Amino acid sequence: VKFDEKPEPVSVAYRHLEYAPERGGYRAGGAQAPPGQSGPSSAGEAPPPPQGPLLTEHEGMTAGMVVQLHGLQSAPEMNGQLGRLRKFDSGAGRWGVAVRGEGAEKRIRPDNLAVPQPPAIPEGQGADQYKELGNECFKGKRYEDAIAFYGAAIDALDQEDPRTEAHDGKFESVLYGNRAQCRINLAREAQGNQTELSKETRMHSMHANMDAAKSIECDPTNGKAYFRRGCAMLGMAPSASRAKEAIQNLEIALEGRASGGKTGVVLPNAIRHDVQNLLDFAKRRLDDFTEAAMPDPDACKSQ
């Protein structure tokens, strides 16, 4: 081409280009744009894929924090839901959030995340009314709020006439048991996919163990309470003694029947399989500690 002359048009074929959701970001790969979309993604469509690097802290928020979703326009049904932060994708500018009840991890902008506020506990309510509020929160997976309402119900019992039906030991056992289950759910959520028990997991499990023990004290026939205590024991720092105690509680639960049986312990048939699975796990954990404690024969030989 002579620079003093006007060149003829040249046709150029671009191949092996992958559609990029952000302007100026085409990459090799050959992927096609989503149907009906030929340019950069608009607000309300799926967020871009992870770009990295992935961080555990960003602008005051840290991985593991519980957050509340708000201001979502593309998925307004998720507004108000709670979730836990995983990793921040600095390239995409979004947090990975494990939203309760949503299964797959969601990718949310920081502007759509807030620290949840504690619930306002209405004054002058009875224990049964606080319990119903706690149950509503539990169904909505607002476990922190449910813990607060179950606690308010327990406190209200101290102010009520001990001759009322709400002051029955079985009723109080249910309150402690429900609060224990909330803490167990939080322990599982905090643990996520980590192989080592986290500090938060151990803390929730410790409180769940205390609530489950109180639930048993109030009603020794509450099979769910034995199950929950066994689960809580296994969520604390692993040890042979805790594994043994978990086994004892789970075996008592399995002795129960839906109608009470010989021991009087009541265990719904719907959770019997879960109790058995947890018992098998507790026995394997105890075996691991026992094997680790066995001396090495070769090390015991005289030198």
Tab-separated table of N, CA, C and O in Angstrom, residues 44-146:
chain	number	residue	atom	x	y	z
A	44	GLY	N	-29.374	-6.292	35.574
A	44	GLY	CA	-30.506	-7.199	35.713
A	44	GLY	C	-30.267	-8.512	35.031
A	44	GLY	O	-31.078	-9.415	35.152
A	45	GLU	N	-29.202	-8.663	34.217
A	45	GLU	CA	-28.894	-9.934	33.622
A	45	GLU	C	-27.827	-10.631	34.454
A	45	GLU	O	-27.326	-10.078	35.420
A	46	ALA	N	-27.469	-11.837	34.071
A	46	ALA	CA	-26.528	-12.633	34.861
A	46	ALA	C	-25.198	-11.910	35.003
A	46	ALA	O	-24.709	-11.290	34.047
A	47	PRO	N	-24.585	-11.947	36.191
A	47	PRO	CA	-23.300	-11.279	36.396
A	47	PRO	C	-22.202	-11.972	35.607
A	47	PRO	O	-22.333	-13.124	35.216
A	48	PRO	N	-21.106	-11.266	35.345
A	48	PRO	CA	-19.997	-11.875	34.601
A	48	PRO	C	-19.381	-13.013	35.376
A	48	PRO	O	-19.497	-13.087	36.601
A	49	PRO	N	-18.728	-13.932	34.688
A	49	PRO	CA	-18.075	-15.049	35.380
A	49	PRO	C	-16.932	-14.549	36.254
A	49	PRO	O	-16.450	-13.429	36.075
A	50	PRO	N	-16.491	-15.353	37.218
A	50	PRO	CA	-15.398	-14.933	38.104
A	50	PRO	C	-14.162	-14.520	37.316
A	50	PRO	O	-13.783	-15.160	36.350
A	51	GLN	N	-13.555	-13.425	37.731
A	51	GLN	CA	-12.367	-12.926	37.054
A	51	GLN	C	-11.154	-12.934	37.972
A	51	GLN	O	-10.040	-13.096	37.523
A	52	GLY	N	-11.385	-12.733	39.294
A	52	GLY	CA	-10.292	-12.755	40.241
A	52	GLY	C	-9.492	-11.460	40.228
A	52	GLY	O	-9.718	-10.589	39.402
A	53	PRO	N	-8.545	-11.324	41.149
A	53	PRO	CA	-8.279	-12.308	42.213
A	53	PRO	C	-9.382	-12.321	43.277
A	53	PRO	O	-10.130	-11.363	43.415
A	54	LEU	N	-9.473	-13.438	44.002
A	54	LEU	CA	-10.485	-13.609	45.027
A	54	LEU	C	-9.915	-13.191	46.380
A	54	LEU	O	-8.848	-13.647	46.776
A	55	LEU	N	-10.648	-12.330	47.073
A	55	LEU	CA	-10.206	-11.778	48.348
A	55	LEU	C	-11.137	-12.213	49.468
A	55	LEU	O	-12.300	-12.542	49.232
A	56	THR	N	-10.626	-12.182	50.693
A	56	THR	CA	-11.438	-12.518	51.862
A	56	THR	C	-11.904	-11.272	52.605
A	56	THR	O	-12.649	-11.389	53.575
A	57	GLU	N	-11.499	-10.086	52.143
A	57	GLU	CA	-11.898	-8.843	52.795
A	57	GLU	C	-11.993	-7.743	51.754
A	57	GLU	O	-11.183	-7.651	50.840
A	58	HIS	N	-13.033	-6.913	51.918
A	58	HIS	CA	-13.209	-5.787	50.987
A	58	HIS	C	-14.100	-4.737	51.634
A	58	HIS	O	-15.253	-5.015	51.993
A	59	GLU	N	-13.548	-3.547	51.810
A	59	GLU	CA	-14.294	-2.382	52.301
A	59	GLU	C	-15.117	-2.700	53.556
A	59	GLU	O	-16.317	-2.431	53.616
A	60	GLY	N	-14.469	-3.280	54.542
A	60	GLY	CA	-15.122	-3.527	55.825
A	60	GLY	C	-15.893	-4.816	55.923
A	60	GLY	O	-16.360	-5.179	57.015
A	61	MET	N	-16.069	-5.507	54.826
A	61	MET	CA	-16.758	-6.799	54.847
A	61	MET	C	-15.727	-7.909	54.736
A	61	MET	O	-14.753	-7.798	53.982
A	62	THR	N	-15.948	-8.989	55.472
A	62	THR	CA	-15.012	-10.110	55.469
A	62	THR	C	-15.737	-11.409	55.185
A	62	THR	O	-16.938	-11.555	55.468
A	63	ALA	N	-15.022	-12.356	54.630
A	63	ALA	CA	-15.585	-13.675	54.351
A	63	ALA	C	-16.104	-14.297	55.646
A	63	ALA	O	-15.457	-14.225	56.684
A	64	GLY	N	-17.285	-14.896	55.571
A	64	GLY	CA	-17.898	-15.501	56.738
A	64	GLY	C	-18.958	-14.653	57.389
A	64	GLY	O	-19.747	-15.144	58.205
A	65	MET	N	-19.007	-13.349	57.055
A	65	MET	CA	-20.016	-12.461	57.636
A	65	MET	C	-21.412	-12.850	57.163
A	65	MET	O	-21.609	-13.261	56.022
A	66	VAL	N	-22.388	-12.681	58.049
A	66	VAL	CA	-23.788	-12.849	57.671
A	66	VAL	C	-24.294	-11.504	57.153
A	66	VAL	O	-24.098	-10.467	57.794
A	67	VAL	N	-24.917	-11.512	55.983
A	67	VAL	CA	-25.394	-10.282	55.353
A	67	VAL	C	-26.852	-10.458	54.933
A	67	VAL	O	-27.359	-11.580	54.824
A	68	GLN	N	-27.489	-9.316	54.680
A	68	GLN	CA	-28.876	-9.314	54.203
A	68	GLN	C	-28.927	-8.668	52.831
A	68	GLN	O	-28.317	-7.617	52.604
A	69	LEU	N	-29.642	-9.282	51.909
A	69	LEU	CA	-29.732	-8.783	50.541
A	69	LEU	C	-30.809	-7.708	50.443
A	69	LEU	O	-31.879	-7.825	51.075
A	70	HIS	N	-30.557	-6.671	49.661
A	70	HIS	CA	-31.545	-5.609	49.464
A	70	HIS	C	-31.283	-4.909	48.138
A	70	HIS	O	-30.185	-4.962	47.581
A	71	GLY	N	-32.312	-4.285	47.612
A	71	GLY	CA	-32.172	-3.482	46.404
A	71	GLY	C	-31.951	-4.267	45.131
A	71	GLY	O	-31.545	-3.692	44.119
A	72	LEU	N	-32.210	-5.563	45.136
A	72	LEU	CA	-32.039	-6.364	43.921
A	72	LEU	C	-33.231	-6.129	42.996
A	72	LEU	O	-34.382	-6.311	43.397
A	73	GLN	N	-32.960	-5.743	41.766
A	73	GLN	CA	-34.031	-5.496	40.801
A	73	GLN	C	-34.296	-6.701	39.914
A	73	GLN	O	-35.427	-6.945	39.516
A	74	SER	N	-33.234	-7.447	39.593
A	74	SER	CA	-33.411	-8.605	38.719
A	74	SER	C	-33.978	-9.806	39.465
A	74	SER	O	-34.548	-10.697	38.852
A	75	ALA	N	-33.811	-9.837	40.787
A	75	ALA	CA	-34.346	-10.936	41.600
A	75	ALA	C	-34.946	-10.362	42.880
A	75	ALA	O	-34.444	-10.585	43.971
A	76	PRO	N	-36.031	-9.592	42.774
A	76	PRO	CA	-36.601	-8.921	43.954
A	76	PRO	C	-37.096	-9.887	45.017
A	76	PRO	O	-37.191	-9.507	46.187
A	77	GLU	N	-37.390	-11.119	44.616
A	77	GLU	CA	-37.867	-12.093	45.602
A	77	GLU	C	-36.796	-12.465	46.617
A	77	GLU	O	-37.102	-13.015	47.682
A	78	MET	N	-35.530	-12.155	46.310
A	78	MET	CA	-34.443	-12.468	47.235
A	78	MET	C	-34.155	-11.339	48.216
A	78	MET	O	-33.400	-11.536	49.169
A	79	ASN	N	-34.749	-10.181	48.004
A	79	ASN	CA	-34.541	-9.067	48.924
A	79	ASN	C	-35.021	-9.434	50.323
A	79	ASN	O	-36.117	-9.970	50.490
A	80	GLY	N	-34.195	-9.145	51.309
A	80	GLY	CA	-34.532	-9.479	52.687
A	80	GLY	C	-33.955	-10.801	53.148
A	80	GLY	O	-33.893	-11.060	54.356
A	81	GLN	N	-33.520	-11.650	52.206
A	81	GLN	CA	-32.950	-12.939	52.587
A	81	GLN	C	-31.553	-12.754	53.171
A	81	GLN	O	-30.849	-11.786	52.875
A	82	LEU	N	-31.165	-13.729	53.996
A	82	LEU	CA	-29.849	-13.697	54.632
A	82	LEU	C	-28.913	-14.676	53.948
A	82	LEU	O	-29.337	-15.683	53.379
A	83	GLY	N	-27.647	-14.379	54.013
A	83	GLY	CA	-26.635	-15.265	53.445
A	83	GLY	C	-25.293	-15.009	54.112
A	83	GLY	O	-25.154	-14.136	54.962
A	84	ARG	N	-24.311	-15.781	53.696
A	84	ARG	CA	-22.979	-15.670	54.291
A	84	ARG	C	-21.958	-15.412	53.186
A	84	ARG	O	-21.962	-16.085	52.150
A	85	LEU	N	-21.090	-14.430	53.422
A	85	LEU	CA	-20.082	-14.067	52.435
A	85	LEU	C	-19.041	-15.175	52.294
A	85	LEU	O	-18.614	-15.761	53.285
A	86	ARG	N	-18.627	-15.427	51.063
A	86	ARG	CA	-17.557	-16.389	50.781
A	86	ARG	C	-16.281	-15.669	50.358
A	86	ARG	O	-15.430	-15.394	51.141
A	87	LYS	N	-16.142	-15.344	49.071
A	87	LYS	CA	-14.961	-14.640	48.572
A	87	LYS	C	-15.397	-13.447	47.716
A	87	LYS	O	-16.434	-13.503	47.057
A	88	PHE	N	-14.576	-12.383	47.739
A	88	PHE	CA	-14.852	-11.206	46.923
A	88	PHE	C	-14.034	-11.271	45.648
A	88	PHE	O	-12.812	-11.405	45.683
A	89	ASP	N	-14.713	-11.200	44.511
A	89	ASP	CA	-14.061	-11.200	43.201
A	89	ASP	C	-13.740	-9.756	42.848
A	89	ASP	O	-14.618	-8.984	42.449
A	90	SER	N	-12.474	-9.371	43.011
A	90	SER	CA	-12.097	-7.981	42.778
A	90	SER	C	-12.223	-7.594	41.310
A	90	SER	O	-12.438	-6.428	40.988
A	91	GLY	N	-12.091	-8.561	40.413
A	91	GLY	CA	-12.225	-8.254	38.992
A	91	GLY	C	-13.646	-7.941	38.602
A	91	GLY	O	-13.913	-7.011	37.842
A	92	ALA	N	-14.589	-8.724	39.131
A	92	ALA	CA	-15.999	-8.517	38.809
A	92	ALA	C	-16.677	-7.548	39.767
A	92	ALA	O	-17.775	-7.060	39.491
A	93	GLY	N	-16.030	-7.276	40.911
A	93	GLY	CA	-16.620	-6.361	41.885
A	93	GLY	C	-17.828	-6.935	42.587
A	93	GLY	O	-18.768	-6.205	42.914
A	94	ARG	N	-17.821	-8.242	42.843
A	94	ARG	CA	-18.965	-8.900	43.467
A	94	ARG	C	-18.502	-9.881	44.546
A	94	ARG	O	-17.439	-10.484	44.431
A	95	TRP	N	-19.352	-10.027	45.559
A	95	TRP	CA	-19.134	-11.035	46.592
A	95	TRP	C	-19.846	-12.325	46.193
A	95	TRP	O	-20.965	-12.299	45.670
A	96	GLY	N	-19.202	-13.452	46.457
A	96	GLY	CA	-19.897	-14.721	46.408
A	96	GLY	C	-20.666	-14.868	47.712
A	96	GLY	O	-20.093	-14.732	48.790
A	97	VAL	N	-21.967	-15.109	47.618
A	97	VAL	CA	-22.822	-15.177	48.803
A	97	VAL	C	-23.576	-16.497	48.805
A	97	VAL	O	-24.265	-16.837	47.831
A	98	ALA	N	-23.427	-17.238	49.909
A	98	ALA	CA	-24.210	-18.460	50.097
A	98	ALA	C	-25.524	-18.043	50.730
A	98	ALA	O	-25.626	-17.899	51.951
A	99	VAL	N	-26.544	-17.828	49.898
A	99	VAL	CA	-27.854	-17.371	50.381
A	99	VAL	C	-28.614	-18.565	50.943
A	99	VAL	O	-28.682	-19.629	50.318
A	100	ARG	N	-29.158	-18.396	52.129
A	100	ARG	CA	-29.856	-19.490	52.790
A	100	ARG	C	-31.048	-19.958	51.960
A	100	ARG	O	-31.902	-19.170	51.569
A	101	GLY	N	-31.069	-21.254	51.696
A	101	GLY	CA	-32.177	-21.847	50.970
A	101	GLY	C	-32.107	-21.716	49.468
A	101	GLY	O	-33.005	-22.166	48.764
A	102	GLU	N	-31.029	-21.124	48.933
A	102	GLU	CA	-30.939	-20.894	47.489
A	102	GLU	C	-30.031	-21.886	46.775
A	102	GLU	O	-29.922	-21.853	45.563
A	103	GLY	N	-29.349	-22.747	47.517
A	103	GLY	CA	-28.497	-23.744	46.874
A	103	GLY	C	-27.205	-23.144	46.354
A	103	GLY	O	-26.270	-22.913	47.109
A	104	ALA	N	-27.154	-22.887	45.040
A	104	ALA	CA	-25.921	-22.400	44.421
A	104	ALA	C	-25.555	-21.021	44.956
A	104	ALA	O	-26.414	-20.208	45.300
A	105	GLU	N	-24.248	-20.760	45.019
A	105	GLU	CA	-23.741	-19.479	45.492
A	105	GLU	C	-24.134	-18.365	44.526
A	105	GLU	O	-24.069	-18.526	43.316
A	106	LYS	N	-24.550	-17.231	45.074
A	106	LYS	CA	-24.927	-16.068	44.261
A	106	LYS	C	-23.795	-15.057	44.261
A	106	LYS	O	-23.009	-14.989	45.205
A	107	ARG	N	-23.726	-14.259	43.204
A	107	ARG	CA	-22.687	-13.237	43.075
A	107	ARG	C	-23.376	-11.881	43.138
A	107	ARG	O	-24.109	-11.498	42.218
A	108	ILE	N	-23.131	-11.146	44.241
A	108	ILE	CA	-23.876	-9.926	44.544
A	108	ILE	C	-22.926	-8.740	44.702
A	108	ILE	O	-21.847	-8.865	45.278
A	109	ARG	N	-23.349	-7.586	44.201
A	109	ARG	CA	-22.562	-6.359	44.377
A	109	ARG	C	-22.595	-5.924	45.843
A	109	ARG	O	-23.606	-6.098	46.535
A	110	PRO	N	-21.533	-5.319	46.338
A	110	PRO	CA	-21.504	-4.855	47.738
A	110	PRO	C	-22.637	-3.892	48.076
A	110	PRO	O	-23.117	-3.878	49.217
A	111	ASP	N	-23.075	-3.080	47.092
A	111	ASP	CA	-24.145	-2.119	47.350
A	111	ASP	C	-25.461	-2.805	47.684
A	111	ASP	O	-26.368	-2.159	48.246
A	112	ASN	N	-25.594	-4.065	47.335
A	112	ASN	CA	-26.826	-4.809	47.608
A	112	ASN	C	-26.725	-5.684	48.842
A	112	ASN	O	-27.559	-6.578	49.044
A	113	LEU	N	-25.708	-5.429	49.662
A	113	LEU	CA	-25.493	-6.218	50.872
A	113	LEU	C	-25.452	-5.301	52.084
A	113	LEU	O	-24.893	-4.205	52.023
A	114	ALA	N	-26.037	-5.727	53.176
A	114	ALA	CA	-26.042	-4.943	54.405
A	114	ALA	C	-25.931	-5.871	55.600
A	114	ALA	O	-26.271	-7.066	55.518
A	115	VAL	N	-25.448	-5.330	56.705
A	115	VAL	CA	-25.382	-6.094	57.950
A	115	VAL	C	-26.787	-6.160	58.546
A	115	VAL	O	-27.416	-5.117	58.756
A	116	PRO	N	-27.332	-7.352	58.790
A	116	PRO	CA	-28.695	-7.447	59.330
A	116	PRO	C	-28.791	-6.878	60.739
A	116	PRO	O	-27.856	-6.995	61.531
A	117	GLN	N	-29.932	-6.258	61.015
A	117	GLN	CA	-30.169	-5.675	62.325
A	117	GLN	C	-30.902	-6.674	63.225
A	117	GLN	O	-31.694	-7.480	62.742
A	118	PRO	N	-30.643	-6.641	64.534
A	118	PRO	CA	-31.351	-7.550	65.438
A	118	PRO	C	-32.843	-7.238	65.457
A	118	PRO	O	-33.249	-6.095	65.213
A	119	PRO	N	-33.686	-8.225	65.736
A	119	PRO	CA	-35.130	-7.998	65.703
A	119	PRO	C	-35.598	-7.154	66.884
A	119	PRO	O	-34.961	-7.123	67.937
A	120	ALA	N	-36.703	-6.472	66.684
A	120	ALA	CA	-37.331	-5.714	67.771
A	120	ALA	C	-38.257	-6.666	68.524
A	120	ALA	O	-39.228	-7.169	67.951
A	121	ILE	N	-37.940	-6.926	69.767
A	121	ILE	CA	-38.746	-7.842	70.577
A	121	ILE	C	-39.901	-7.065	71.204
A	121	ILE	O	-39.677	-6.176	72.029
A	122	PRO	N	-41.148	-7.340	70.823
A	122	PRO	CA	-42.275	-6.607	71.416
A	122	PRO	C	-42.427	-6.943	72.896
A	122	PRO	O	-42.217	-8.083	73.310
A	123	GLU	N	-42.777	-5.962	73.669
A	123	GLU	CA	-42.932	-6.172	75.104
A	123	GLU	C	-44.350	-6.643	75.422
A	123	GLU	O	-45.292	-6.423	74.658
A	124	GLY	N	-44.468	-7.283	76.571
A	124	GLY	CA	-45.782	-7.676	77.065
A	124	GLY	C	-46.380	-8.905	76.424
A	124	GLY	O	-47.576	-9.183	76.595
A	125	GLN	N	-45.608	-9.674	75.671
A	125	GLN	CA	-46.109	-10.894	75.032
A	125	GLN	C	-45.899	-12.089	75.959
A	125	GLN	O	-45.028	-12.082	76.827
A	126	GLY	N	-46.702	-13.120	75.745
A	126	GLY	CA	-46.551	-14.342	76.516
A	126	GLY	C	-45.547	-15.277	75.875
A	126	GLY	O	-45.124	-15.086	74.727
A	127	ALA	N	-45.142	-16.319	76.613
A	127	ALA	CA	-44.140	-17.260	76.107
A	127	ALA	C	-44.604	-17.935	74.825
A	127	ALA	O	-43.821	-18.122	73.887
A	128	ASP	N	-45.890	-18.298	74.764
A	128	ASP	CA	-46.383	-18.973	73.567
A	128	ASP	C	-46.373	-18.055	72.354
A	128	ASP	O	-46.129	-18.489	71.216
A	129	GLN	N	-46.604	-16.740	72.579
A	129	GLN	CA	-46.579	-15.785	71.461
A	129	GLN	C	-45.161	-15.572	70.944
A	129	GLN	O	-44.932	-15.502	69.734
A	130	TYR	N	-44.208	-15.462	71.868
A	130	TYR	CA	-42.813	-15.343	71.450
A	130	TYR	C	-42.371	-16.602	70.699
A	130	TYR	O	-41.596	-16.529	69.733
A	131	LYS	N	-42.858	-17.744	71.150
A	131	LYS	CA	-42.501	-19.002	70.482
A	131	LYS	C	-42.995	-19.001	69.035
A	131	LYS	O	-42.264	-19.425	68.125
A	132	GLU	N	-44.217	-18.521	68.801
A	132	GLU	CA	-44.741	-18.488	67.442
A	132	GLU	C	-43.921	-17.553	66.558
A	132	GLU	O	-43.673	-17.845	65.389
A	133	LEU	N	-43.500	-16.414	67.130
A	133	LEU	CA	-42.647	-15.504	66.366
A	133	LEU	C	-41.318	-16.171	66.028
A	133	LEU	O	-40.779	-16.003	64.922
A	134	GLY	N	-40.785	-16.938	66.980
A	134	GLY	CA	-39.553	-17.676	66.725
A	134	GLY	C	-39.727	-18.708	65.635
A	134	GLY	O	-38.860	-18.884	64.775
A	135	ASN	N	-40.878	-19.393	65.651
A	135	ASN	CA	-41.142	-20.404	64.622
A	135	ASN	C	-41.217	-19.779	63.234
A	135	ASN	O	-40.737	-20.354	62.252
A	136	GLU	N	-41.831	-18.588	63.142
A	136	GLU	CA	-41.921	-17.907	61.848
A	136	GLU	C	-40.528	-17.548	61.328
A	136	GLU	O	-40.246	-17.696	60.136
A	137	CYS	N	-39.679	-17.079	62.229
A	137	CYS	CA	-38.311	-16.732	61.820
A	137	CYS	C	-37.550	-17.981	61.387
A	137	CYS	O	-36.778	-17.938	60.420
A	138	PHE	N	-37.753	-19.080	62.089
A	138	PHE	CA	-37.056	-20.320	61.739
A	138	PHE	C	-37.461	-20.786	60.338
A	138	PHE	O	-36.619	-21.188	59.537
A	139	LYS	N	-38.755	-20.712	60.048
A	139	LYS	CA	-39.225	-21.122	58.719
A	139	LYS	C	-38.630	-20.247	57.628
A	139	LYS	O	-38.368	-20.709	56.519
A	140	GLY	N	-38.410	-18.962	57.960
A	140	GLY	CA	-37.800	-18.054	56.994
A	140	GLY	C	-36.288	-18.080	57.005
A	140	GLY	O	-35.649	-17.229	56.375
A	141	LYS	N	-35.713	-19.032	57.756
A	141	LYS	CA	-34.257	-19.213	57.861
A	141	LYS	C	-33.568	-17.991	58.473
A	141	LYS	O	-32.389	-17.744	58.224
A	142	ARG	N	-34.293	-17.250	59.280
A	142	ARG	CA	-33.701	-16.135	60.030
A	142	ARG	C	-33.363	-16.663	61.427
A	142	ARG	O	-34.041	-16.360	62.418
A	143	TYR	N	-32.327	-17.463	61.474
A	143	TYR	CA	-32.016	-18.214	62.697
A	143	TYR	C	-31.616	-17.303	63.856
A	143	TYR	O	-31.955	-17.582	65.010
A	144	GLU	N	-30.889	-16.219	63.552
A	144	GLU	CA	-30.487	-15.303	64.613
A	144	GLU	C	-31.710	-14.673	65.280
A	144	GLU	O	-31.754	-14.531	66.514
A	145	ASP	N	-32.708	-14.284	64.468
A	145	ASP	CA	-33.931	-13.706	65.020
A	145	ASP	C	-34.709	-14.755	65.813
A	145	ASP	O	-35.277	-14.452	66.873
A	146	ALA	N	-34.737	-15.978	65.304
A	146	ALA	CA	-35.450	-17.053	66.006
A	146	ALA	C	-34.839	-17.302	67.379
A	146	ALA	O	-35.556	-17.503	68.369
